[in-house]
Amino acid sequence: MTPARSHVAAAVCLDVGSTWTKAVLVHPDGGLAGFAEHPTTTGDVLAGMDATVRAVSAVGGSAHEPELLACSSAGGGLRLAVVGSDRLTATEAGHRVAVSAGAHVVHVHAGPLEPADVRALRNAKPGVVLLLGGSDGDDPAPLLHNAGRLARARIRPPILLAGNVDGRAEALATLLATGRTVVSCENVLPRLGEVVPGPARAALVSLYQRHAIGGRGPAVAPRFRRLVRVVTADAVGRGVAELARIRRGRVLLVDVGCATTEVHSADGRDGVEGGARRTVEGDLGVRAAAGGVLLEGQAEGVVDPVEADLLAPTVARMASEVGFVPSNAGGAAEDRRIAALASVVAVRRHLRADAGAAEGIGLVVLTGGVFRQRGPGNGLAAVIATLRSDPVLAAALADVEVVVDSDFTVAPAGLLATHGRTDAAESLLRDHLLG
């Protein structure tokens, strides 16, 4: 693989996901020449990248070596641990901070941290620790005790400090004194019974952006960073912006992955893209995060108890066999059902976060590996019907055109546009998505 060099050459547009690495070969005029995928190699993400690039480049037939344009979300969803004073409050606060920020809660501790508690926290393998500690005006001693424990512990993930204002500065100094990475923000629990997740969620979004690209490790990181400089969510967002500009209207895109589900919206009225928004759900997916789909689907009233019981064995398999590919119609249908439920919950959350995004939607795009299926019997009509008929979403989506990104074009178009190939990006979207 070599970095991008020449716009006269074809481009290999590569997306390194947490489970699968995908690539398309795109001619300079935007023509689609081939597709390849390979499991994202555990421990050496570069091996999967190399295999995918070789496979898709072999069909090129070009006199010029293809440019490599790469994006990544190999880090998957961000694992969030919460340390607070009260379990119920800490759990609620953690969930509300994580929602739409690309994270999911994997551990909650309430009360003073003791050595055994620190070991349990470390064993949860969090990507970020959210440190809470009382309402503003409360005794800061509990927050300072836990900050001291974390400062002395062998815990390396970033700490998101969002506790009592009276103890926050001292807690920050304590953590920084031992070299911890700390992001400090306003208290998530400023008053008794009140949860204000916004500032902490915004900080978590920034941490997720750095986490999502993946490719860590001394043997991998240097070369990976040279080759991959774009987060997949940014590439998809740019692709959605191009779609909105082409359509001169509002576009909503749902990207269902193995570990996360993203929703992007953009408004291209008057030919100028604007009003772009992105939400990333780290607890919704069709493999590693499949358990969250059932949990949140029931909480939202999208899944009834009978269906939840029927789908539970499937979801357990999905979460434990992240590289599993269905080999029969029944397994594929279960994949699509989980994807449909993830889409509904994710779009509901997106529209709650930005009510204006529901106004005047002219196009909905479904993208992700589960949707790369062709033919009239592919079962995707049921996914579309689930979205359109959802009682919460029907008013916004009932009569909206829905297209499926079966050729894997949106992320590649975003990569092309990001690297100055806007004409090729537009041709790719018009010819292989919009028709």
Tab-separated table of C-alpha atoms in Angstrom:
chain	number	residue	atom	x	y	z
A	1	MET	CA	0.000	0.000	0.000
A	2	THR	CA	1.237	3.508	-0.777
A	3	PRO	CA	-0.168	6.901	0.185
A	4	ALA	CA	-2.155	8.977	-2.307
A	5	ARG	CA	-0.084	10.500	-5.106
A	6	SER	CA	-1.878	11.235	-8.367
A	7	HIS	CA	-5.368	12.262	-9.374
A	8	VAL	CA	-4.972	10.687	-12.828
A	9	ALA	CA	-4.958	7.284	-11.210
A	10	ALA	CA	-7.829	5.240	-9.918
A	11	ALA	CA	-8.418	5.329	-6.172
A	12	VAL	CA	-8.738	2.526	-3.677
A	13	CYS	CA	-11.177	3.819	-1.064
A	14	LEU	CA	-10.581	1.774	2.074
A	15	ASP	CA	-12.726	1.647	5.222
A	16	VAL	CA	-11.198	-0.200	8.177
A	17	GLY	CA	-14.059	-1.252	10.437
A	18	SER	CA	-13.950	-2.907	13.828
A	19	THR	CA	-14.830	-6.283	12.257
A	20	TRP	CA	-14.497	-5.958	8.472
A	21	THR	CA	-12.168	-3.972	6.224
A	22	LYS	CA	-13.854	-2.904	2.976
A	23	ALA	CA	-12.528	-1.352	-0.208
A	24	VAL	CA	-13.777	-0.196	-3.581
A	25	LEU	CA	-11.722	0.687	-6.630
A	26	VAL	CA	-12.955	3.902	-8.245
A	27	HIS	CA	-11.820	5.144	-11.650
A	28	PRO	CA	-10.860	8.845	-12.005
A	29	ASP	CA	-14.269	9.531	-13.580
A	30	GLY	CA	-16.114	7.992	-10.631
A	31	GLY	CA	-16.782	4.621	-12.217
A	32	LEU	CA	-16.897	1.724	-9.782
A	33	ALA	CA	-14.446	-1.016	-10.773
A	34	GLY	CA	-14.527	-3.489	-7.910
A	35	PHE	CA	-15.233	-4.319	-4.282
A	36	ALA	CA	-13.344	-6.440	-1.743
A	37	GLU	CA	-13.516	-7.098	1.975
A	38	HIS	CA	-11.469	-8.960	4.557
A	39	PRO	CA	-11.820	-9.513	8.293
A	40	THR	CA	-10.109	-6.746	10.235
A	41	THR	CA	-7.130	-8.636	11.564
A	42	THR	CA	-6.955	-8.785	15.352
A	43	GLY	CA	-3.576	-7.619	16.639
A	44	ASP	CA	-2.321	-6.416	13.247
A	45	VAL	CA	-4.904	-4.308	11.471
A	46	LEU	CA	-2.421	-3.701	8.650
A	47	ALA	CA	-2.597	-7.331	7.530
A	48	GLY	CA	-6.306	-7.048	6.780
A	49	MET	CA	-5.748	-3.712	5.063
A	50	ASP	CA	-3.010	-5.126	2.831
A	51	ALA	CA	-5.135	-8.136	1.859
A	52	THR	CA	-8.127	-5.978	0.988
A	53	VAL	CA	-6.110	-3.503	-1.069
A	54	ARG	CA	-4.407	-6.305	-3.020
A	55	ALA	CA	-7.725	-7.971	-3.766
A	56	VAL	CA	-9.481	-4.875	-5.046
A	57	SER	CA	-6.441	-3.512	-6.935
A	58	ALA	CA	-6.132	-6.749	-8.906
A	59	VAL	CA	-9.267	-5.915	-10.885
A	60	GLY	CA	-8.128	-2.412	-11.797
A	61	GLY	CA	-6.368	-2.852	-15.103
A	62	SER	CA	-4.925	0.672	-14.887
A	63	ALA	CA	-1.528	1.853	-16.090
A	64	HIS	CA	-1.176	3.880	-12.886
A	65	GLU	CA	-0.923	2.510	-9.377
A	66	PRO	CA	-4.158	3.375	-7.544
A	67	GLU	CA	-4.118	6.034	-4.851
A	68	LEU	CA	-4.979	4.811	-1.399
A	69	LEU	CA	-7.626	6.883	0.400
A	70	ALA	CA	-8.350	5.358	3.787
A	71	CYS	CA	-10.616	5.897	6.758
A	72	SER	CA	-11.079	3.870	9.915
A	73	SER	CA	-13.443	3.096	12.753
A	74	ALA	CA	-11.437	0.075	13.876
A	75	GLY	CA	-11.572	1.161	17.503
A	76	GLY	CA	-15.290	0.346	17.639
A	77	GLY	CA	-17.545	1.734	20.330
A	78	LEU	CA	-15.935	3.464	23.301
A	79	ARG	CA	-16.137	1.499	26.567
A	80	LEU	CA	-17.126	3.828	29.401
A	81	ALA	CA	-16.661	3.127	33.122
A	82	VAL	CA	-18.424	5.363	35.653
A	83	VAL	CA	-17.215	6.136	39.169
A	84	GLY	CA	-19.704	8.027	41.323
A	85	SER	CA	-21.272	8.327	44.762
A	86	ASP	CA	-24.618	6.594	44.227
A	87	ARG	CA	-25.131	3.591	41.932
A	88	LEU	CA	-28.543	4.547	40.559
A	89	THR	CA	-27.521	8.124	39.866
A	90	ALA	CA	-24.143	7.121	38.436
A	91	THR	CA	-25.764	4.571	36.121
A	92	GLU	CA	-28.299	7.090	34.838
A	93	ALA	CA	-25.648	9.778	34.416
A	94	GLY	CA	-23.303	7.417	32.570
A	95	HIS	CA	-26.012	6.298	30.156
A	96	ARG	CA	-27.091	9.853	29.387
A	97	VAL	CA	-23.519	10.996	28.807
A	98	ALA	CA	-22.752	8.006	26.572
A	99	VAL	CA	-25.872	8.156	24.402
A	100	SER	CA	-25.184	9.465	20.886
A	101	ALA	CA	-21.499	10.008	21.792
A	102	GLY	CA	-20.201	6.677	20.473
A	103	ALA	CA	-19.860	5.108	23.931
A	104	HIS	CA	-21.552	2.453	26.051
A	105	VAL	CA	-21.328	1.866	29.779
A	106	VAL	CA	-19.410	-1.292	30.743
A	107	HIS	CA	-18.844	-0.720	34.469
A	108	VAL	CA	-20.343	1.353	37.283
A	109	HIS	CA	-18.825	1.831	40.735
A	110	ALA	CA	-20.511	3.743	43.558
A	111	GLY	CA	-18.806	4.925	46.724
A	112	PRO	CA	-15.172	5.129	47.813
A	113	LEU	CA	-12.783	3.170	45.617
A	114	GLU	CA	-10.788	0.503	47.424
A	115	PRO	CA	-7.995	-1.644	45.925
A	116	ALA	CA	-10.417	-4.444	44.966
A	117	ASP	CA	-12.687	-1.892	43.299
A	118	VAL	CA	-9.792	-0.523	41.272
A	119	ARG	CA	-8.972	-4.061	40.091
A	120	ALA	CA	-12.596	-4.584	39.031
A	121	LEU	CA	-12.525	-1.286	37.169
A	122	ARG	CA	-9.312	-2.222	35.388
A	123	ASN	CA	-10.689	-5.647	34.468
A	124	ALA	CA	-13.640	-3.957	32.716
A	125	LYS	CA	-11.084	-2.561	30.192
A	126	PRO	CA	-12.671	0.862	29.827
A	127	GLY	CA	-11.607	3.280	27.120
A	128	VAL	CA	-12.616	6.236	29.314
A	129	VAL	CA	-13.415	6.621	33.018
A	130	LEU	CA	-16.165	9.114	33.877
A	131	LEU	CA	-15.410	10.429	37.382
A	132	LEU	CA	-18.398	11.931	39.174
A	133	GLY	CA	-18.682	13.044	42.786
A	134	GLY	CA	-21.590	14.800	44.396
A	135	SER	CA	-23.684	17.846	43.636
A	136	ASP	CA	-22.120	21.313	43.575
A	137	GLY	CA	-21.795	22.460	47.157
A	138	ASP	CA	-21.488	18.956	48.614
A	139	ASP	CA	-18.470	17.816	50.605
A	140	PRO	CA	-15.742	17.242	47.984
A	141	ALA	CA	-14.002	14.567	50.097
A	142	PRO	CA	-15.550	11.553	48.243
A	143	LEU	CA	-14.523	12.963	44.858
A	144	LEU	CA	-11.010	13.703	46.091
A	145	HIS	CA	-10.655	10.215	47.582
A	146	ASN	CA	-11.581	8.562	44.276
A	147	ALA	CA	-9.370	10.937	42.301
A	148	GLY	CA	-6.466	9.977	44.570
A	149	ARG	CA	-7.127	6.271	44.053
A	150	LEU	CA	-7.235	6.675	40.281
A	151	ALA	CA	-4.093	8.800	40.356
A	152	ARG	CA	-2.175	6.014	42.097
A	153	ALA	CA	-3.730	3.118	40.150
A	154	ARG	CA	-2.340	1.376	37.063
A	155	ILE	CA	-5.195	2.734	34.945
A	156	ARG	CA	-4.189	4.421	31.711
A	157	PRO	CA	-7.419	5.385	29.899
A	158	PRO	CA	-8.373	9.074	29.841
A	159	ILE	CA	-10.391	10.286	32.817
A	160	LEU	CA	-13.387	12.513	32.155
A	161	LEU	CA	-13.687	14.589	35.330
A	162	ALA	CA	-17.228	15.912	35.752
A	163	GLY	CA	-17.785	16.121	39.490
A	164	ASN	CA	-18.451	18.583	42.306
A	165	VAL	CA	-17.268	22.075	41.367
A	166	ASP	CA	-15.809	22.606	44.844
A	167	GLY	CA	-13.425	19.691	44.482
A	168	ARG	CA	-12.838	19.614	40.752
A	169	ALA	CA	-9.696	21.769	40.608
A	170	GLU	CA	-7.982	19.795	43.371
A	171	ALA	CA	-9.042	16.477	41.825
A	172	LEU	CA	-7.675	17.623	38.469
A	173	ALA	CA	-4.341	18.589	40.005
A	174	THR	CA	-4.105	15.240	41.813
A	175	LEU	CA	-4.714	13.272	38.621
A	176	LEU	CA	-2.375	15.349	36.485
A	177	ALA	CA	0.406	15.040	39.068
A	178	THR	CA	0.757	11.330	38.263
A	179	GLY	CA	0.606	11.785	34.510
A	180	ARG	CA	-3.003	10.798	33.947
A	181	THR	CA	-4.781	12.088	30.827
A	182	VAL	CA	-7.693	14.147	32.117
A	183	VAL	CA	-10.491	16.092	30.463
A	184	SER	CA	-12.377	18.315	32.904
A	185	CYS	CA	-15.876	19.685	32.357
A	186	GLU	CA	-18.914	20.945	34.260
A	187	ASN	CA	-20.640	18.721	36.791
A	188	VAL	CA	-23.009	16.157	35.288
A	189	LEU	CA	-24.964	16.166	38.591
A	190	PRO	CA	-24.970	19.833	39.641
A	191	ARG	CA	-28.080	19.587	41.825
A	192	LEU	CA	-29.861	16.764	43.597
A	193	GLY	CA	-32.060	14.870	41.120
A	194	GLU	CA	-30.759	16.791	38.076
A	195	VAL	CA	-28.609	15.303	35.312
A	196	VAL	CA	-26.916	17.704	32.871
A	197	PRO	CA	-25.048	15.447	30.402
A	198	GLY	CA	-24.314	17.989	27.652
A	199	PRO	CA	-20.786	19.212	28.528
A	200	ALA	CA	-19.530	15.733	29.444
A	201	ARG	CA	-21.111	14.265	26.320
A	202	ALA	CA	-19.393	16.865	24.133
A	203	ALA	CA	-16.061	15.978	25.752
A	204	LEU	CA	-16.778	12.279	25.227
A	205	VAL	CA	-17.494	12.876	21.530
A	206	SER	CA	-13.981	14.324	21.154
A	207	LEU	CA	-12.476	11.366	22.996
A	208	TYR	CA	-14.460	8.968	20.791
A	209	GLN	CA	-13.101	10.612	17.646
A	210	ARG	CA	-9.554	9.851	18.750
A	211	HIS	CA	-10.464	6.343	19.889
A	212	ALA	CA	-12.499	5.290	16.856
A	213	ILE	CA	-9.715	5.394	14.299
A	214	GLY	CA	-7.945	2.489	16.073
A	215	GLY	CA	-4.701	1.014	14.775
A	216	ARG	CA	-2.837	1.216	18.071
A	217	GLY	CA	0.270	-0.665	19.159
A	218	PRO	CA	3.992	0.037	18.648
A	219	ALA	CA	4.293	-2.293	15.657
A	220	VAL	CA	1.222	-0.908	13.895
A	221	ALA	CA	0.640	2.700	14.856
A	222	PRO	CA	3.345	4.565	12.836
A	223	ARG	CA	2.437	3.045	9.469
A	224	PHE	CA	-1.271	3.044	10.247
A	225	ARG	CA	-1.191	6.777	11.036
A	226	ARG	CA	0.592	7.490	7.760
A	227	LEU	CA	-2.038	5.603	5.784
A	228	VAL	CA	-5.217	6.420	7.713
A	229	ARG	CA	-5.933	9.991	8.736
A	230	VAL	CA	-9.707	10.148	8.427
A	231	VAL	CA	-12.258	8.759	10.878
A	232	THR	CA	-14.934	6.775	9.034
A	233	ALA	CA	-17.683	8.914	10.550
A	234	ASP	CA	-16.048	11.999	8.990
A	235	ALA	CA	-15.866	10.306	5.583
A	236	VAL	CA	-19.503	9.239	5.786
A	237	GLY	CA	-20.488	12.723	6.942
A	238	ARG	CA	-18.750	14.257	3.935
A	239	GLY	CA	-20.524	11.757	1.676
A	240	VAL	CA	-23.881	12.755	3.183
A	241	ALA	CA	-22.999	16.424	2.618
A	242	GLU	CA	-22.329	15.668	-1.042
A	243	LEU	CA	-25.664	13.830	-1.311
A	244	ALA	CA	-27.491	16.783	0.239
A	245	ARG	CA	-25.816	19.162	-2.209
A	246	ILE	CA	-26.649	16.964	-5.192
A	247	ARG	CA	-30.268	16.519	-4.102
A	248	ARG	CA	-30.648	20.143	-2.958
A	249	GLY	CA	-32.532	18.925	0.077
A	250	ARG	CA	-32.302	17.292	3.475
A	251	VAL	CA	-30.732	13.840	3.601
A	252	LEU	CA	-30.778	11.430	6.541
A	253	LEU	CA	-28.346	8.507	6.534
A	254	VAL	CA	-28.260	5.501	8.866
A	255	ASP	CA	-24.979	3.555	8.999
A	256	VAL	CA	-25.408	0.264	10.885
A	257	GLY	CA	-22.099	-1.310	11.830
A	258	CYS	CA	-21.019	-4.217	13.985
A	259	ALA	CA	-20.143	-2.086	17.029
A	260	THR	CA	-21.904	1.250	16.432
A	261	THR	CA	-24.815	2.782	14.558
A	262	GLU	CA	-24.419	6.301	13.213
A	263	VAL	CA	-27.059	8.713	11.957
A	264	HIS	CA	-26.064	11.688	9.815
A	265	SER	CA	-28.283	14.493	8.548
A	266	ALA	CA	-27.432	17.339	6.207
A	267	ASP	CA	-29.394	20.034	4.394
A	268	GLY	CA	-28.417	20.913	0.837
A	269	ARG	CA	-31.221	23.301	-0.063
A	270	ASP	CA	-30.095	26.183	-2.300
A	271	GLY	CA	-27.240	23.930	-3.439
A	272	VAL	CA	-25.097	24.618	-0.382
A	273	GLU	CA	-24.725	21.939	2.277
A	274	GLY	CA	-25.427	23.080	5.814
A	275	GLY	CA	-26.904	22.081	9.115
A	276	ALA	CA	-24.929	18.823	9.227
A	277	ARG	CA	-25.309	16.751	12.382
A	278	ARG	CA	-24.011	13.362	13.492
A	279	THR	CA	-24.920	11.053	16.335
A	280	VAL	CA	-23.040	7.825	17.060
A	281	GLU	CA	-24.602	5.110	19.203
A	282	GLY	CA	-21.984	2.909	20.844
A	283	ASP	CA	-24.586	0.508	22.271
A	284	LEU	CA	-26.278	-0.368	18.968
A	285	GLY	CA	-24.856	-2.697	16.314
A	286	VAL	CA	-25.272	-6.046	14.600
A	287	ARG	CA	-22.418	-7.876	16.304
A	288	ALA	CA	-20.463	-6.595	19.314
A	289	ALA	CA	-23.257	-4.179	20.313
A	290	ALA	CA	-26.216	-6.391	19.418
A	291	GLY	CA	-27.177	-6.807	23.071
A	292	GLY	CA	-27.830	-3.088	23.310
A	293	VAL	CA	-30.291	-3.292	20.423
A	294	LEU	CA	-32.568	-5.644	22.357
A	295	LEU	CA	-32.157	-3.707	25.603
A	296	GLU	CA	-32.839	-0.293	24.099
A	297	GLY	CA	-35.462	-1.657	21.703
A	298	GLN	CA	-37.489	-2.828	24.691
A	299	ALA	CA	-36.934	0.445	26.549
A	300	GLU	CA	-38.219	2.322	23.490
A	301	GLY	CA	-41.199	-0.014	23.040
A	302	VAL	CA	-39.952	-1.142	19.629
A	303	VAL	CA	-39.435	-4.760	20.726
A	304	ASP	CA	-42.097	-6.636	22.686
A	305	PRO	CA	-41.147	-9.271	25.300
A	306	VAL	CA	-42.067	-12.200	23.038
A	307	GLU	CA	-39.817	-11.049	20.195
A	308	ALA	CA	-37.060	-10.220	22.702
A	309	ASP	CA	-37.120	-13.820	23.958
A	310	LEU	CA	-37.064	-15.172	20.400
A	311	LEU	CA	-34.140	-12.975	19.381
A	312	ALA	CA	-32.092	-13.418	22.571
A	313	PRO	CA	-30.134	-16.523	21.381
A	314	THR	CA	-29.359	-14.806	18.073
A	315	VAL	CA	-28.157	-11.675	19.833
A	316	ALA	CA	-25.958	-13.714	22.173
A	317	ARG	CA	-24.337	-15.392	19.160
A	318	MET	CA	-23.850	-12.059	17.408
A	319	ALA	CA	-22.070	-10.582	20.403
A	320	SER	CA	-19.800	-13.593	20.870
A	321	GLU	CA	-19.034	-14.320	17.194
A	322	VAL	CA	-18.365	-10.873	15.798
A	323	GLY	CA	-17.032	-12.204	12.491
A	324	PHE	CA	-20.024	-14.483	11.882
A	325	VAL	CA	-21.624	-14.292	8.436
A	326	PRO	CA	-25.083	-15.919	8.016
A	327	SER	CA	-25.069	-18.879	5.640
A	328	ASN	CA	-28.839	-19.260	5.281
A	329	ALA	CA	-31.926	-17.150	4.719
A	330	GLY	CA	-33.046	-17.382	8.338
A	331	GLY	CA	-29.760	-16.047	9.697
A	332	ALA	CA	-29.734	-13.209	7.155
A	333	ALA	CA	-33.293	-12.279	8.127
A	334	GLU	CA	-32.288	-12.110	11.802
A	335	ASP	CA	-29.370	-9.846	10.890
A	336	ARG	CA	-31.716	-7.545	9.012
A	337	ARG	CA	-34.207	-7.488	11.903
A	338	ILE	CA	-31.525	-6.448	14.396
A	339	ALA	CA	-30.318	-3.829	11.892
A	340	ALA	CA	-33.871	-2.507	11.473
A	341	LEU	CA	-34.329	-2.213	15.243
A	342	ALA	CA	-30.934	-0.509	15.629
A	343	SER	CA	-31.914	1.927	12.879
A	344	VAL	CA	-35.212	2.859	14.523
A	345	VAL	CA	-33.673	3.453	17.958
A	346	ALA	CA	-30.733	5.404	16.497
A	347	VAL	CA	-32.942	7.633	14.330
A	348	ARG	CA	-35.265	8.303	17.262
A	349	ARG	CA	-32.299	9.435	19.340
A	350	HIS	CA	-30.948	11.547	16.490
A	351	LEU	CA	-34.215	13.383	15.994
A	352	ARG	CA	-34.610	13.935	19.740
A	353	ALA	CA	-31.174	15.531	19.804
A	354	ASP	CA	-32.086	17.795	16.868
A	355	ALA	CA	-35.807	18.174	16.258
A	356	GLY	CA	-35.110	20.327	13.208
A	357	ALA	CA	-33.508	17.370	11.441
A	358	ALA	CA	-36.979	15.826	11.036
A	359	GLU	CA	-38.284	18.712	8.967
A	360	GLY	CA	-38.393	18.267	5.216
A	361	ILE	CA	-36.378	15.056	4.900
A	362	GLY	CA	-36.241	14.240	1.187
A	363	LEU	CA	-34.055	11.145	1.180
A	364	VAL	CA	-33.095	8.395	3.615
A	365	VAL	CA	-30.016	6.262	2.936
A	366	LEU	CA	-29.284	2.917	4.587
A	367	THR	CA	-25.628	1.881	4.580
A	368	GLY	CA	-23.491	-0.741	6.313
A	369	GLY	CA	-22.457	-4.323	5.659
A	370	VAL	CA	-25.850	-5.796	6.494
A	371	PHE	CA	-27.370	-3.737	3.659
A	372	ARG	CA	-24.917	-4.801	0.926
A	373	GLN	CA	-27.431	-7.223	-0.556
A	374	ARG	CA	-28.854	-7.313	-4.057
A	375	GLY	CA	-31.901	-8.672	-5.810
A	376	PRO	CA	-35.649	-8.480	-5.228
A	377	GLY	CA	-35.577	-11.202	-2.574
A	378	ASN	CA	-33.004	-9.533	-0.330
A	379	GLY	CA	-35.526	-8.726	2.402
A	380	LEU	CA	-34.552	-5.074	2.699
A	381	ALA	CA	-38.120	-3.957	2.023
A	382	ALA	CA	-38.963	-5.138	5.538
A	383	VAL	CA	-36.211	-2.945	7.004
A	384	ILE	CA	-37.515	0.065	5.097
A	385	ALA	CA	-41.077	-0.667	6.198
A	386	THR	CA	-39.958	-0.894	9.832
A	387	LEU	CA	-38.459	2.587	9.633
A	388	ARG	CA	-41.333	4.158	7.751
A	389	SER	CA	-44.073	2.661	9.929
A	390	ASP	CA	-42.505	3.299	13.318
A	391	PRO	CA	-45.072	5.339	15.265
A	392	VAL	CA	-42.460	7.874	16.402
A	393	LEU	CA	-40.814	8.263	12.978
A	394	ALA	CA	-43.801	7.884	10.650
A	395	ALA	CA	-44.620	11.593	10.536
A	396	ALA	CA	-41.133	12.381	9.260
A	397	LEU	CA	-40.405	9.293	7.144
A	398	ALA	CA	-43.673	7.734	5.959
A	399	ASP	CA	-43.512	9.097	2.398
A	400	VAL	CA	-39.777	9.695	2.095
A	401	GLU	CA	-37.691	7.974	-0.580
A	402	VAL	CA	-35.362	5.356	0.930
A	403	VAL	CA	-32.315	4.050	-0.943
A	404	VAL	CA	-29.924	1.288	0.077
A	405	ASP	CA	-26.163	1.669	-0.359
A	406	SER	CA	-25.660	-1.862	-1.659
A	407	ASP	CA	-22.625	-0.841	-3.728
A	408	PHE	CA	-20.780	0.734	-0.741
A	409	THR	CA	-20.511	4.266	-2.123
A	410	VAL	CA	-21.136	6.846	0.617
A	411	ALA	CA	-17.921	6.491	2.636
A	412	PRO	CA	-15.809	6.199	-0.560
A	413	ALA	CA	-17.510	9.299	-1.998
A	414	GLY	CA	-16.718	11.142	1.208
A	415	LEU	CA	-13.078	10.086	0.959
A	416	LEU	CA	-12.906	11.188	-2.670
A	417	ALA	CA	-14.422	14.582	-1.864
A	418	THR	CA	-12.141	15.026	1.152
A	419	HIS	CA	-9.136	14.511	-1.143
A	420	GLY	CA	-10.327	16.970	-3.785
A	421	ARG	CA	-11.996	14.494	-6.147
A	422	THR	CA	-15.458	16.032	-5.914
A	423	ASP	CA	-16.412	15.273	-9.532
A	424	ALA	CA	-15.588	11.596	-9.066
A	425	ALA	CA	-17.498	11.586	-5.771
A	426	GLU	CA	-20.589	13.050	-7.414
A	427	SER	CA	-20.445	10.594	-10.316
A	428	LEU	CA	-20.060	7.680	-7.926
A	429	LEU	CA	-23.115	8.725	-5.915
A	430	ARG	CA	-25.268	9.521	-8.942
A	431	ASP	CA	-24.455	6.331	-10.845
A	432	HIS	CA	-24.347	3.790	-8.023
A	433	LEU	CA	-26.689	5.111	-5.344
A	434	LEU	CA	-29.156	7.641	-6.680
A	435	GLY	CA	-29.605	5.933	-10.067
